[in-house]
Short mmCIF file of C-alpha atoms and ligand atoms in Angstrom, two decimals:
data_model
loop_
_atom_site.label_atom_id
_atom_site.label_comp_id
_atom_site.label_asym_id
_atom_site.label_seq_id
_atom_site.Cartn_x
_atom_site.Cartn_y
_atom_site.Cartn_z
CA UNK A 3 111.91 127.85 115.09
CA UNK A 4 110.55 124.92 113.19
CA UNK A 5 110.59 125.01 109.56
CA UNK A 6 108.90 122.58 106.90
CA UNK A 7 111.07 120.49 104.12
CA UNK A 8 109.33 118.71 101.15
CA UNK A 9 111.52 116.28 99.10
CA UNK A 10 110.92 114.62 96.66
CA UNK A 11 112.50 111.85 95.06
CA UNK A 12 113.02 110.33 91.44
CA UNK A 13 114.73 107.47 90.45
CA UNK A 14 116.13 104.05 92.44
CA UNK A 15 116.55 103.32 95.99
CA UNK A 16 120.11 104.85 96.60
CA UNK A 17 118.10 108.61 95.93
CA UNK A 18 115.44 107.02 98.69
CA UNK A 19 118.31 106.66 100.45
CA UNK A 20 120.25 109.71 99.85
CA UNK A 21 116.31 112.12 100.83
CA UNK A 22 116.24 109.98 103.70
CA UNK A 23 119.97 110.83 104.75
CA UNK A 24 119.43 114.89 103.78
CA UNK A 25 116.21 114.71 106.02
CA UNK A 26 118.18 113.49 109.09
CA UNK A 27 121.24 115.81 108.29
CA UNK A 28 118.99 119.06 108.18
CA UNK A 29 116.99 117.89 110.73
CA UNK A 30 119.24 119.67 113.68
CA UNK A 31 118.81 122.93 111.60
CA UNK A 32 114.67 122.58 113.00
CA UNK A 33 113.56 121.03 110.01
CA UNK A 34 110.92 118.67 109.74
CA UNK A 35 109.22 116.74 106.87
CA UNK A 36 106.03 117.88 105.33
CA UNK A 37 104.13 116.60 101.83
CA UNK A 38 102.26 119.45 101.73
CA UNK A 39 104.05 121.79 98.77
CA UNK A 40 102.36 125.22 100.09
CA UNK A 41 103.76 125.00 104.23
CA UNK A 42 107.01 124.25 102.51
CA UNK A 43 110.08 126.19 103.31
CA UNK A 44 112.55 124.45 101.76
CA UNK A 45 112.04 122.13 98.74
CA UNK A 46 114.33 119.84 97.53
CA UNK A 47 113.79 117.88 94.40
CA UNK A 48 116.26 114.50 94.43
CA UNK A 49 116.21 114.03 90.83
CA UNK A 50 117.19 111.09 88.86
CA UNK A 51 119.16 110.92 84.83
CA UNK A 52 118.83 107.50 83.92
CA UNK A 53 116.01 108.20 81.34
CA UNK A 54 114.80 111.12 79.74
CA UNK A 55 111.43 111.63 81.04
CA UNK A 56 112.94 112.49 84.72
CA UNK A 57 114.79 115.24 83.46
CA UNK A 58 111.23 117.27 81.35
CA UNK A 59 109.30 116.14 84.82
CA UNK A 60 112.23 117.98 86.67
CA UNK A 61 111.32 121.29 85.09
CA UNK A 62 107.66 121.09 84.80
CA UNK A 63 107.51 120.27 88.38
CA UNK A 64 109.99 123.54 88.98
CA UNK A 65 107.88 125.10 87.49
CA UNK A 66 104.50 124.48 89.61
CA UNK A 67 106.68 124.90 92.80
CA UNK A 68 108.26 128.42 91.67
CA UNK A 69 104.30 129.47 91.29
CA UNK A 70 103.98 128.46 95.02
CA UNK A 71 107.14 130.14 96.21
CA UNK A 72 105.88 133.35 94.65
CA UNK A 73 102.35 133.08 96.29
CA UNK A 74 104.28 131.74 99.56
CA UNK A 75 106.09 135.47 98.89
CA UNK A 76 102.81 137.58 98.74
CA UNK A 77 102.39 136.25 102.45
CA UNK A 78 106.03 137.21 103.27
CA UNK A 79 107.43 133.76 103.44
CA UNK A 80 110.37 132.49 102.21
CA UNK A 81 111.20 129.45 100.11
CA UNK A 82 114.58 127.68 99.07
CA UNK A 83 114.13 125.43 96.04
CA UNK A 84 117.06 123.09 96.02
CA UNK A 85 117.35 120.37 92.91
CA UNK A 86 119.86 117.66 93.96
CA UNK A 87 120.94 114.07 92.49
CA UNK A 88 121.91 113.01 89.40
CA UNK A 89 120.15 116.00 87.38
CA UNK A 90 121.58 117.77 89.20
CA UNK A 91 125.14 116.38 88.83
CA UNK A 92 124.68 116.60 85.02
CA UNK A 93 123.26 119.54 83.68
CA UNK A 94 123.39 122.06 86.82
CA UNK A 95 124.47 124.99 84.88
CA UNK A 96 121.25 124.58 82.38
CA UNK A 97 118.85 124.20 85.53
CA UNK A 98 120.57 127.77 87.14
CA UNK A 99 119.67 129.09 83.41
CA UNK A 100 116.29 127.99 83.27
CA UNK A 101 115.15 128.11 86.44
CA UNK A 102 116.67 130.43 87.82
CA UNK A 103 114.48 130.91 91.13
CA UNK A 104 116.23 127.85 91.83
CA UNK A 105 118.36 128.87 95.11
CA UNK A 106 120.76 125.27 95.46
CA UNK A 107 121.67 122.66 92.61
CA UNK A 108 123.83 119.93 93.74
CA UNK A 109 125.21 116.42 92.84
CA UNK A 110 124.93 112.93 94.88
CA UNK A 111 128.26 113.95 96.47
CA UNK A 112 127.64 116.80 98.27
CA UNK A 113 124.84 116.61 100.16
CA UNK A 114 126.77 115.92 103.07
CA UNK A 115 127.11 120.54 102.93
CA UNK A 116 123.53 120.67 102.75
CA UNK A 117 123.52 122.84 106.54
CA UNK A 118 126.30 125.14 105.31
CA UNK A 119 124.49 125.72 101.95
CA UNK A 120 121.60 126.56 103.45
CA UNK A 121 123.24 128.87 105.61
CA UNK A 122 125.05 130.86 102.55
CA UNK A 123 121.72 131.12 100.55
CA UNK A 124 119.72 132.65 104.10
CA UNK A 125 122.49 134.99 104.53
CA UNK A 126 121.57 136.41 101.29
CA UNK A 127 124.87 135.25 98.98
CA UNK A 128 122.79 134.21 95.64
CA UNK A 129 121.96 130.70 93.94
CA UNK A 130 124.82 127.60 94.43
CA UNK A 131 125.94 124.89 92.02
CA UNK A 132 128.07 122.13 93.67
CA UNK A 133 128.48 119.16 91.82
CA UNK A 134 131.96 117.99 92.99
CA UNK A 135 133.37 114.98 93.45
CA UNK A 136 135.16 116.23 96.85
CA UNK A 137 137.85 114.17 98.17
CA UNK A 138 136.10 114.14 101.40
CA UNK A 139 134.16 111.32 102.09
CA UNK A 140 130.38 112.12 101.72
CA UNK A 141 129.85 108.75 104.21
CA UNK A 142 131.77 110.06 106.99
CA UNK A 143 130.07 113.02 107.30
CA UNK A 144 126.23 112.36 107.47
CA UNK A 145 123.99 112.45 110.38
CA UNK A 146 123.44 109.52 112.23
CA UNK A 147 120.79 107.79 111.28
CA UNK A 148 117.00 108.95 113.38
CA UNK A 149 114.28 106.68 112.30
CA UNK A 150 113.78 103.44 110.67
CA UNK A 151 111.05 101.44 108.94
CA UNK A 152 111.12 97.29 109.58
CA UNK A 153 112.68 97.01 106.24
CA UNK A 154 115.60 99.46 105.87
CA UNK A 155 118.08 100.62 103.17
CA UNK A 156 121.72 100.68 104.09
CA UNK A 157 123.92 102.20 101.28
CA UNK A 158 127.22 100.44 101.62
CA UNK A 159 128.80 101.20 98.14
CA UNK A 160 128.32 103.65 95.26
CA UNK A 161 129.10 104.58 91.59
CA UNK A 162 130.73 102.77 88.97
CA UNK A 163 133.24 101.13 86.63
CA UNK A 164 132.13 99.75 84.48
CA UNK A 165 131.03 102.13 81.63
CA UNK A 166 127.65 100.32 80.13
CA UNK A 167 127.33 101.95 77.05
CA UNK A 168 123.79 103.96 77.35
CA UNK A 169 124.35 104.62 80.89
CA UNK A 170 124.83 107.66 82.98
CA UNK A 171 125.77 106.32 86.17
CA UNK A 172 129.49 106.33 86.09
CA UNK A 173 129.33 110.10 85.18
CA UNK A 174 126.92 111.32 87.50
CA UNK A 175 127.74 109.44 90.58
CA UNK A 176 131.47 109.07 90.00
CA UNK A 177 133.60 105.50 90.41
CA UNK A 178 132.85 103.00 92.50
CA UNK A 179 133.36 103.21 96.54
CA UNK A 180 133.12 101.25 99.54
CA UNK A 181 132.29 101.52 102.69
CA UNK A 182 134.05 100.05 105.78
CA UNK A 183 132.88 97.07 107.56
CA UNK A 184 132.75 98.82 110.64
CA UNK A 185 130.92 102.00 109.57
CA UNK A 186 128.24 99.64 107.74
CA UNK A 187 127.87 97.62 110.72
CA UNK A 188 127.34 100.78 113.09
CA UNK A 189 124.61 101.78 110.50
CA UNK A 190 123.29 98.47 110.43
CA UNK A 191 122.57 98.17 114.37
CA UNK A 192 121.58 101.55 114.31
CA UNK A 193 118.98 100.72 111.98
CA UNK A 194 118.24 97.44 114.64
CA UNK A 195 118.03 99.45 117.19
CA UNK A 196 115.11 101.83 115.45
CA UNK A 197 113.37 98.77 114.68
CA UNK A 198 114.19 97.21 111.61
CA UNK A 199 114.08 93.77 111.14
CA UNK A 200 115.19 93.72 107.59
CA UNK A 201 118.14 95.97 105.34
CA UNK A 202 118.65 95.72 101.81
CA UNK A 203 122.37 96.47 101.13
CA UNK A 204 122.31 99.04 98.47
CA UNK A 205 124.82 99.92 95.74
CA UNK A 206 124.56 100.60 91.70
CA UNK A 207 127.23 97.73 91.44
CA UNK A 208 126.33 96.33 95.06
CA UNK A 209 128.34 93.23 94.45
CA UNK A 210 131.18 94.32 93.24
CA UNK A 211 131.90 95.55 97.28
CA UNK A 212 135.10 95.56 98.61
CA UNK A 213 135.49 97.61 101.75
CA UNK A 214 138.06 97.64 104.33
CA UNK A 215 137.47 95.62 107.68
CA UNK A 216 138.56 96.33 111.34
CA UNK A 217 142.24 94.87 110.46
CA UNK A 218 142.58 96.90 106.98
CA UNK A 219 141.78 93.59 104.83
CA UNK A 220 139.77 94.06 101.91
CA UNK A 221 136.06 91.97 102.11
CA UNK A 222 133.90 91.24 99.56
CA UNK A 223 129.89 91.01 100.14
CA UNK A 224 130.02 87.70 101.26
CA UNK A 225 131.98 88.35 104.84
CA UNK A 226 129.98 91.43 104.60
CA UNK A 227 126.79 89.66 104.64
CA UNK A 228 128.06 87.07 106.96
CA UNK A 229 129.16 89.75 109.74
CA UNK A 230 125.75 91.50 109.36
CA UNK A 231 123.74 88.28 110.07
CA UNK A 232 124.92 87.94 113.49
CA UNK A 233 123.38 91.04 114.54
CA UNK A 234 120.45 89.03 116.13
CA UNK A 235 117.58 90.81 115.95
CA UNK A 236 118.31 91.43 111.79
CA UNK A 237 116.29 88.75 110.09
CA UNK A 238 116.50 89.24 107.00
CA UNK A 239 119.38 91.03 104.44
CA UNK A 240 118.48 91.39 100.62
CA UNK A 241 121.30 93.42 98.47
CA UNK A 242 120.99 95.42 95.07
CA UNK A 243 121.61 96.41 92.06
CA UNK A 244 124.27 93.74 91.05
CA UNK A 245 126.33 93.14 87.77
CA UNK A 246 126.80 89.66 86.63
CA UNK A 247 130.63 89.72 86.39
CA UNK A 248 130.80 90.33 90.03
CA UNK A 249 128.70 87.56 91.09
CA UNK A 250 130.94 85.38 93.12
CA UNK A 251 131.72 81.91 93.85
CA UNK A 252 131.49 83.06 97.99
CA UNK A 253 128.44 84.96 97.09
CA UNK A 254 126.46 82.12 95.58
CA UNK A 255 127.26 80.43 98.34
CA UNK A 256 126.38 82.70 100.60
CA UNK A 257 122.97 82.23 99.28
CA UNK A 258 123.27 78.36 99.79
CA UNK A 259 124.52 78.95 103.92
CA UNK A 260 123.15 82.19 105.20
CA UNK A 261 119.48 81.44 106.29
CA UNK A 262 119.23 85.53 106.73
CA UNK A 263 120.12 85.90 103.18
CA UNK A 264 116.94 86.04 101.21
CA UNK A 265 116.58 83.79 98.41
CA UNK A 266 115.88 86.62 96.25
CA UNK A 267 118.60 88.60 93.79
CA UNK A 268 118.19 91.43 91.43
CA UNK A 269 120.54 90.62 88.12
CA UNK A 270 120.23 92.79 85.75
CA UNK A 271 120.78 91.36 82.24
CA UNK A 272 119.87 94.03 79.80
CA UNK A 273 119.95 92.00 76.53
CA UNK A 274 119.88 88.39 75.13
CA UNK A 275 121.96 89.09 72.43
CA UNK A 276 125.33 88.79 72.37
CA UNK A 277 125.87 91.12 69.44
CA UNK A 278 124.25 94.11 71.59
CA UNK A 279 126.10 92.91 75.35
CA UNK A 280 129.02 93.46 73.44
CA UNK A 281 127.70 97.25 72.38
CA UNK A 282 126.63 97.49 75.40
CA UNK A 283 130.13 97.18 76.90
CA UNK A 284 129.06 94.53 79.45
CA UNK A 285 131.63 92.50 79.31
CA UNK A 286 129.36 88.92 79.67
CA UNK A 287 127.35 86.98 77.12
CA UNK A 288 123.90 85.41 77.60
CA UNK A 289 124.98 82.15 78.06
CA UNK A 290 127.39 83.69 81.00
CA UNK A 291 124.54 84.81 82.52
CA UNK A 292 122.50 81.55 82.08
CA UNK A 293 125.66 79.53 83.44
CA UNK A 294 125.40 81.94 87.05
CA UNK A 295 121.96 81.33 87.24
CA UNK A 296 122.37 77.71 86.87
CA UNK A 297 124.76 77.92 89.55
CA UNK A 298 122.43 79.86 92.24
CA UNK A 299 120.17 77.59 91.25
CA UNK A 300 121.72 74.77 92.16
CA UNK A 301 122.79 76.46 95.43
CA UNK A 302 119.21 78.05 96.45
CA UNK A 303 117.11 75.77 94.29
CA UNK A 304 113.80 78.35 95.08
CA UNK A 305 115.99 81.29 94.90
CA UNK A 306 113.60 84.26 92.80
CA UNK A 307 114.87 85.96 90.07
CA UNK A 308 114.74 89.76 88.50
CA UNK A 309 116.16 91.66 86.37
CA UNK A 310 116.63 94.78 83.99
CA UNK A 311 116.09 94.55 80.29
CA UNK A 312 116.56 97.45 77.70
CA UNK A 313 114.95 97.17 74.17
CA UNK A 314 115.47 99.11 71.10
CA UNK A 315 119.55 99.44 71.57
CA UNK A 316 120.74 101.15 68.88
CA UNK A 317 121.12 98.31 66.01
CA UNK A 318 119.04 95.94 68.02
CA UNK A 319 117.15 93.23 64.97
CA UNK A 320 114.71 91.14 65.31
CA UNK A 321 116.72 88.45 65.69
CA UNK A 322 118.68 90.19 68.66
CA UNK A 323 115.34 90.68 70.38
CA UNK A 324 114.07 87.26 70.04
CA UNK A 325 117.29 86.33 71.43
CA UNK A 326 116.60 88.57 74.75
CA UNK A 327 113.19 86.86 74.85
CA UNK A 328 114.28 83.67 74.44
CA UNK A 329 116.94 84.42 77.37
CA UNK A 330 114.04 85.26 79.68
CA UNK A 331 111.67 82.03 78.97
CA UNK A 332 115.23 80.16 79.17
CA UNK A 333 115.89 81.41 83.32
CA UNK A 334 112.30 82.08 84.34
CA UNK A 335 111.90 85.33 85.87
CA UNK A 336 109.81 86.19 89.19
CA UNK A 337 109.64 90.10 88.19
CA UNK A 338 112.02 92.42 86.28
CA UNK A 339 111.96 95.89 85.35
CA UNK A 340 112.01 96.87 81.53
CA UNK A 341 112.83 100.11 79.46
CA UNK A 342 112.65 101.37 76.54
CA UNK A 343 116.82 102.76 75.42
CA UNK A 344 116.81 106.15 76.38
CA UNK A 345 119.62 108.46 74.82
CA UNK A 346 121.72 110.39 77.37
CA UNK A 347 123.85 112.90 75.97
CA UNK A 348 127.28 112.36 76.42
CA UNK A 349 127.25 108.21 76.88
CA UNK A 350 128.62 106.50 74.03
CA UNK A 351 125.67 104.78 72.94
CA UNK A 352 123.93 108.18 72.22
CA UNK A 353 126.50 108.63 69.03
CA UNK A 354 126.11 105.32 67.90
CA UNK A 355 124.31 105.04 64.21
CA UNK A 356 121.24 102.38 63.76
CA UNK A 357 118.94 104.24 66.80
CA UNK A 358 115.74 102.42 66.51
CA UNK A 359 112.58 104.37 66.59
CA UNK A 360 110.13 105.00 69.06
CA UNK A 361 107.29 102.99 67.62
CA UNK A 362 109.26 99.85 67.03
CA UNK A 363 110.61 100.37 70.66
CA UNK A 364 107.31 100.68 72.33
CA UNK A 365 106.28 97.30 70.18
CA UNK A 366 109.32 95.47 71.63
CA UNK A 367 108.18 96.79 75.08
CA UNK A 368 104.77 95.74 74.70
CA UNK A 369 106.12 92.28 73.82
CA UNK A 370 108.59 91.94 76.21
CA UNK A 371 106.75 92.74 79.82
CA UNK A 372 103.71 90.60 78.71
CA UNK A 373 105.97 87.98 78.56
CA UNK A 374 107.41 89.26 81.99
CA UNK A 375 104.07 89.51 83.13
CA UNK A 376 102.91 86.00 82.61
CA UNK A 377 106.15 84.72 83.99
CA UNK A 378 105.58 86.65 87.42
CA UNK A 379 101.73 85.44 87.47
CA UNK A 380 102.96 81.73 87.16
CA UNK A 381 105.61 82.41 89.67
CA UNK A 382 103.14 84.19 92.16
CA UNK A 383 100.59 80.99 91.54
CA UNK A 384 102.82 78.67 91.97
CA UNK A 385 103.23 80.14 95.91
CA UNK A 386 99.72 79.61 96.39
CA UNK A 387 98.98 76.65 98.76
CA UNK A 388 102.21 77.10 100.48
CA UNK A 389 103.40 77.93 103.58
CA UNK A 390 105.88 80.60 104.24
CA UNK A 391 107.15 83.23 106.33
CA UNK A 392 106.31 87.05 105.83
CA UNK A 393 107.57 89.67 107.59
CA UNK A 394 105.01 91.83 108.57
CA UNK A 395 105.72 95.78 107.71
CA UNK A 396 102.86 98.34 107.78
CA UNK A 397 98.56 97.76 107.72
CA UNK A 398 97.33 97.43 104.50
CA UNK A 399 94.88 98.81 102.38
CA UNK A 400 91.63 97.25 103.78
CA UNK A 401 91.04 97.42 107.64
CA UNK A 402 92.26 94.54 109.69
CA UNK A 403 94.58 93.36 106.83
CA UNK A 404 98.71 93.55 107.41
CA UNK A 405 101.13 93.72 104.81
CA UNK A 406 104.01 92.45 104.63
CA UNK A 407 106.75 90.27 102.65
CA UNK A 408 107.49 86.83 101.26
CA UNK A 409 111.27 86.14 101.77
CA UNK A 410 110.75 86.14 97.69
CA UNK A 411 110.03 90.15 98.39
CA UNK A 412 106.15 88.98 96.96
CA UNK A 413 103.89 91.71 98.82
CA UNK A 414 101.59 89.45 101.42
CA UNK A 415 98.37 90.39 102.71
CA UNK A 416 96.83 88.71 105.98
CA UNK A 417 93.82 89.77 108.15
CA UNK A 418 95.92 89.69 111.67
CA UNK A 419 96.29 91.79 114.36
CA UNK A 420 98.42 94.91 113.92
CA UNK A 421 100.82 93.15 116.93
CA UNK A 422 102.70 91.57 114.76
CA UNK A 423 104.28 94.43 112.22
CA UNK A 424 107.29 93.26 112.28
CA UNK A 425 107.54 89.77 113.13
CA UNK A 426 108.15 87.02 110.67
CA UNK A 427 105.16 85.30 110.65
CA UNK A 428 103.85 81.71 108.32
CA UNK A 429 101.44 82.58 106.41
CA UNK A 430 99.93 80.34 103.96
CA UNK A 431 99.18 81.83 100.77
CA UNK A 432 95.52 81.68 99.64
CA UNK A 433 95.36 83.69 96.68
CA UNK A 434 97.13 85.94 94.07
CA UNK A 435 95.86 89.44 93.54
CA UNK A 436 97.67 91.73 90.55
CA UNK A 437 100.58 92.74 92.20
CA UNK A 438 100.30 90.52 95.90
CA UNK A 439 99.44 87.86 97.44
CA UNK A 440 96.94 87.09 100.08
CA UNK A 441 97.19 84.38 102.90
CA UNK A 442 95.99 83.13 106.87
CA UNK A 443 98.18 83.49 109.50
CA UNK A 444 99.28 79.39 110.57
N1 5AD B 517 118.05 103.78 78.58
C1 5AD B 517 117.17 102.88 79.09
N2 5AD B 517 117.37 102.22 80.22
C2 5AD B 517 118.51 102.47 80.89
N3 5AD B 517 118.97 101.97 82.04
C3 5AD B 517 120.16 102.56 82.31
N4 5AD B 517 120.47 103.44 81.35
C4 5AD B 517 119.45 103.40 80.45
C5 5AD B 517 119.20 104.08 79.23
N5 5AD B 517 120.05 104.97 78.73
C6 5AD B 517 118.31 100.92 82.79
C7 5AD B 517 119.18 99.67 82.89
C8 5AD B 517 119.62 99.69 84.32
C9 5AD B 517 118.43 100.35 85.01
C10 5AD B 517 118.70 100.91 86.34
O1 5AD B 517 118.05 101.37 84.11
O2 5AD B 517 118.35 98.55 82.64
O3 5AD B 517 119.88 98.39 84.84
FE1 SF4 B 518 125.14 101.73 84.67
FE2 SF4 B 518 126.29 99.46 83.77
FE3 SF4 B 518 127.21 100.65 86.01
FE4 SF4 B 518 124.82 99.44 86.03
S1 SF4 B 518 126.82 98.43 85.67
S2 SF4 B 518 125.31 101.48 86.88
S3 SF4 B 518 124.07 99.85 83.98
S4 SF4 B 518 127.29 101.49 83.93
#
């Protein structure tokens, strides 16, 4: 019998990645994907901690879908609420207590049992909490992989070390692991095979990778990168999120060699000021940071940056801030994502005195992403009039337009046939809308 799933999914692209991966592995059970809440049968909500707002959006939305499971009841159908991901990891106990219609709660690492938990909770054996860290490698044991978009994710390392202060990561999706070469590369042609021309290589400390090859030598993301590009019919490989300490001599210059590698990287910074790095536990100051982008720079001279910024640390001044904006008019940013510090119980930075109010926050905010904003408008301008190759993904919004990518992950807009999703086209870039750009097929 077929049966109906609805996920959905909070946070970055490793949860996008992980709802993907619990789609294909329940998928021989006769489930299939729906986005409509009421013909669910199973729902499963792939939850993200890194802020607080996830976590009250969590249980309001539990509670709209526990309204629906009790109408779906009145007809004399069943439905399993399941809450997984990092939530899940870190409070499970307190979403079985106030939710208690909830029938599954479990943690990044165990989704791999998602067919056997299923099966205890039909035959009738009350709610489970599994957030593990099991010994068993969750990798090993996940479905192989049944569709693919052109651009593909392609999780090749998780969790880690490195303990930022305000950050729940290391807690909720344990220490860092990586893949083998030759189970990534299996993935990777997979993915080929179903059609994608690009893969983003994902990890939360993606370039800090070190997993074992064929011969049992430890490889970094370099060789990685290296032995993915000869898979022909891959065009294009992007990785993310990456730490500046890891960023590598052989990784720079990976950017400088590998014509597949996209001159685009994601480095989060998170302050200016050294005062708060060092709070921060991060283990770099700004002008480390400013020394590694002057050395991509000089290896990928148009190579687009981004970034992650936090504002209103606890003790962050004035002073510190300027600092993080000066730091940001200093390197020139294409995009980056900003927050606002968000206290998560049980990270160090949660105890530590001088928390900065909301109000003073939300100024900083304000201040910061306009200054963001005007960065990525210049750098989207300054593509206009050029010529470059996008590689087309989907239609777009208005008929006969395509969408697609810059190789400086700018959206692109062209009015072209639908033929040629996904092939890397030249476009020339005629315009810059808010958040794309628009050109004519050369
Ligand atoms: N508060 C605000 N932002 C945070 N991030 C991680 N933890 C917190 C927190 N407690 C941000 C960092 C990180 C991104 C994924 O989320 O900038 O790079
Ligand atoms: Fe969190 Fe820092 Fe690890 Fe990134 S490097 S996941 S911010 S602890």
């Amino acid at each position: 019998m077929t049966k109906k799933v609805f996920i959905k999914t909070w946070g970055c692209q490793m949860n996008a990645y992980d709802s993907d991966k619990m789609s294909d592995i329940i998928a021989p059970l006769g489930y299939s994907a729906t986005n409509k809440m009421s013909e669910a049968d199973l729902v499963i909500f792939n939850t993200c901690h890194i802020r607080e707002k996830a976590t009250e959006k969590l249980f309001s939305e539990l509670g709209r879908f526990h309204k629906n499971q009790l109408e779906r009841a009145k007809r004399g159908e069943k439905t399993l609420i399941a809450v997984a991901g990092c939530v899940a990891q870190a409070i499970g106990p307190e979403i079985q207590r106030r939710a208690p219609y909830v029938d599954m709660v479990f943690g990044p690492q165990t989704y791999q049992y998602l067919p056997e938990m299923i099966a205890r909770i039909s035959r009738g054996n009350g709610s489970i909490l599994n957030t593990e860290f099991p010994e068993e490698i969750k990798f090993d044991r996940l479905a192989e992989t049944s569709s693919s978009g052109i651009s593909a994710f392609l999780a090749i390392q998780e969790g880690c070390d490195k303990f930022c202060s305000y950050c729940v990561v290391p807690y909720t999706r344990g220490t860092e692991y990586s893949r083998s070469i030759s189970a990534i590369a299996k993935e990777a042609n997979r993915l080929v095979e179903l059609g994608a021309r690009e893969i983003t290589l994902l990890g939360q400390n993606v370039n800090a990778y070190h997993g074992e090859d064929e011969s049992g030598n430890i490889r970094g993301l370099d060789y990685l990168i290296s032995r993915l590009s000869e898979i022909i019919d891959l065009k294009r490989i992007c990785y993310m999120t990456s730490h500046p300490n890891d960023m590598t001599d052989e990784i720079i210059l990976a950017h400088k060699n590998n014509p597949k590698l996209m001159p685009f990287l994601h480095l989060p910074v998170q302050s200016g000021a050294d005062r708060i790095l060092a709070t921060m536990n991060r283990k770099h100051s700004a002008d480390d940071y400013r020394k590694i982008i002057d050395k991509l720079r000089a290896a990928r001279p148009d190579i687009a940056l981004s970034s992650d910024f936090i504002v209103g640390f606890p003790g962050e001044t004035t002073f510190d801030f300027k600092a993080t904006l000066r730091l940001i008019s200093d390197v020139g940013f294409a995009q980056a994502y900003s927050f606002k510090y968000s206290r998560r119980p049980g990270t160090p930075a949660s105890a530590m005195s001088r928390q900065i109010g909301e109000e003073l926050k939300e100024e900083r905010l304000q201040e910061l992403q306009a200054l963001i904003r005007q960065q990525q408008d210049a750098f989207n301008h300054s593509s206009v009039g050029k010529t470059m190759p996008v590689l087309f993904e989907n239609k777009g919004r208005n008929g006969g337009q395509i969408r697609g990518r810059t190789p400086y992950m700018q959206s692109a807009h062209a009015k072209a046939s639908p033929d040629l999703i996904g092939q890397e086209v030249m476009v020339k870039i005629t315009a810059t809308k808010t958040n794309s750009l628009e050109g004519e097929v050369v």
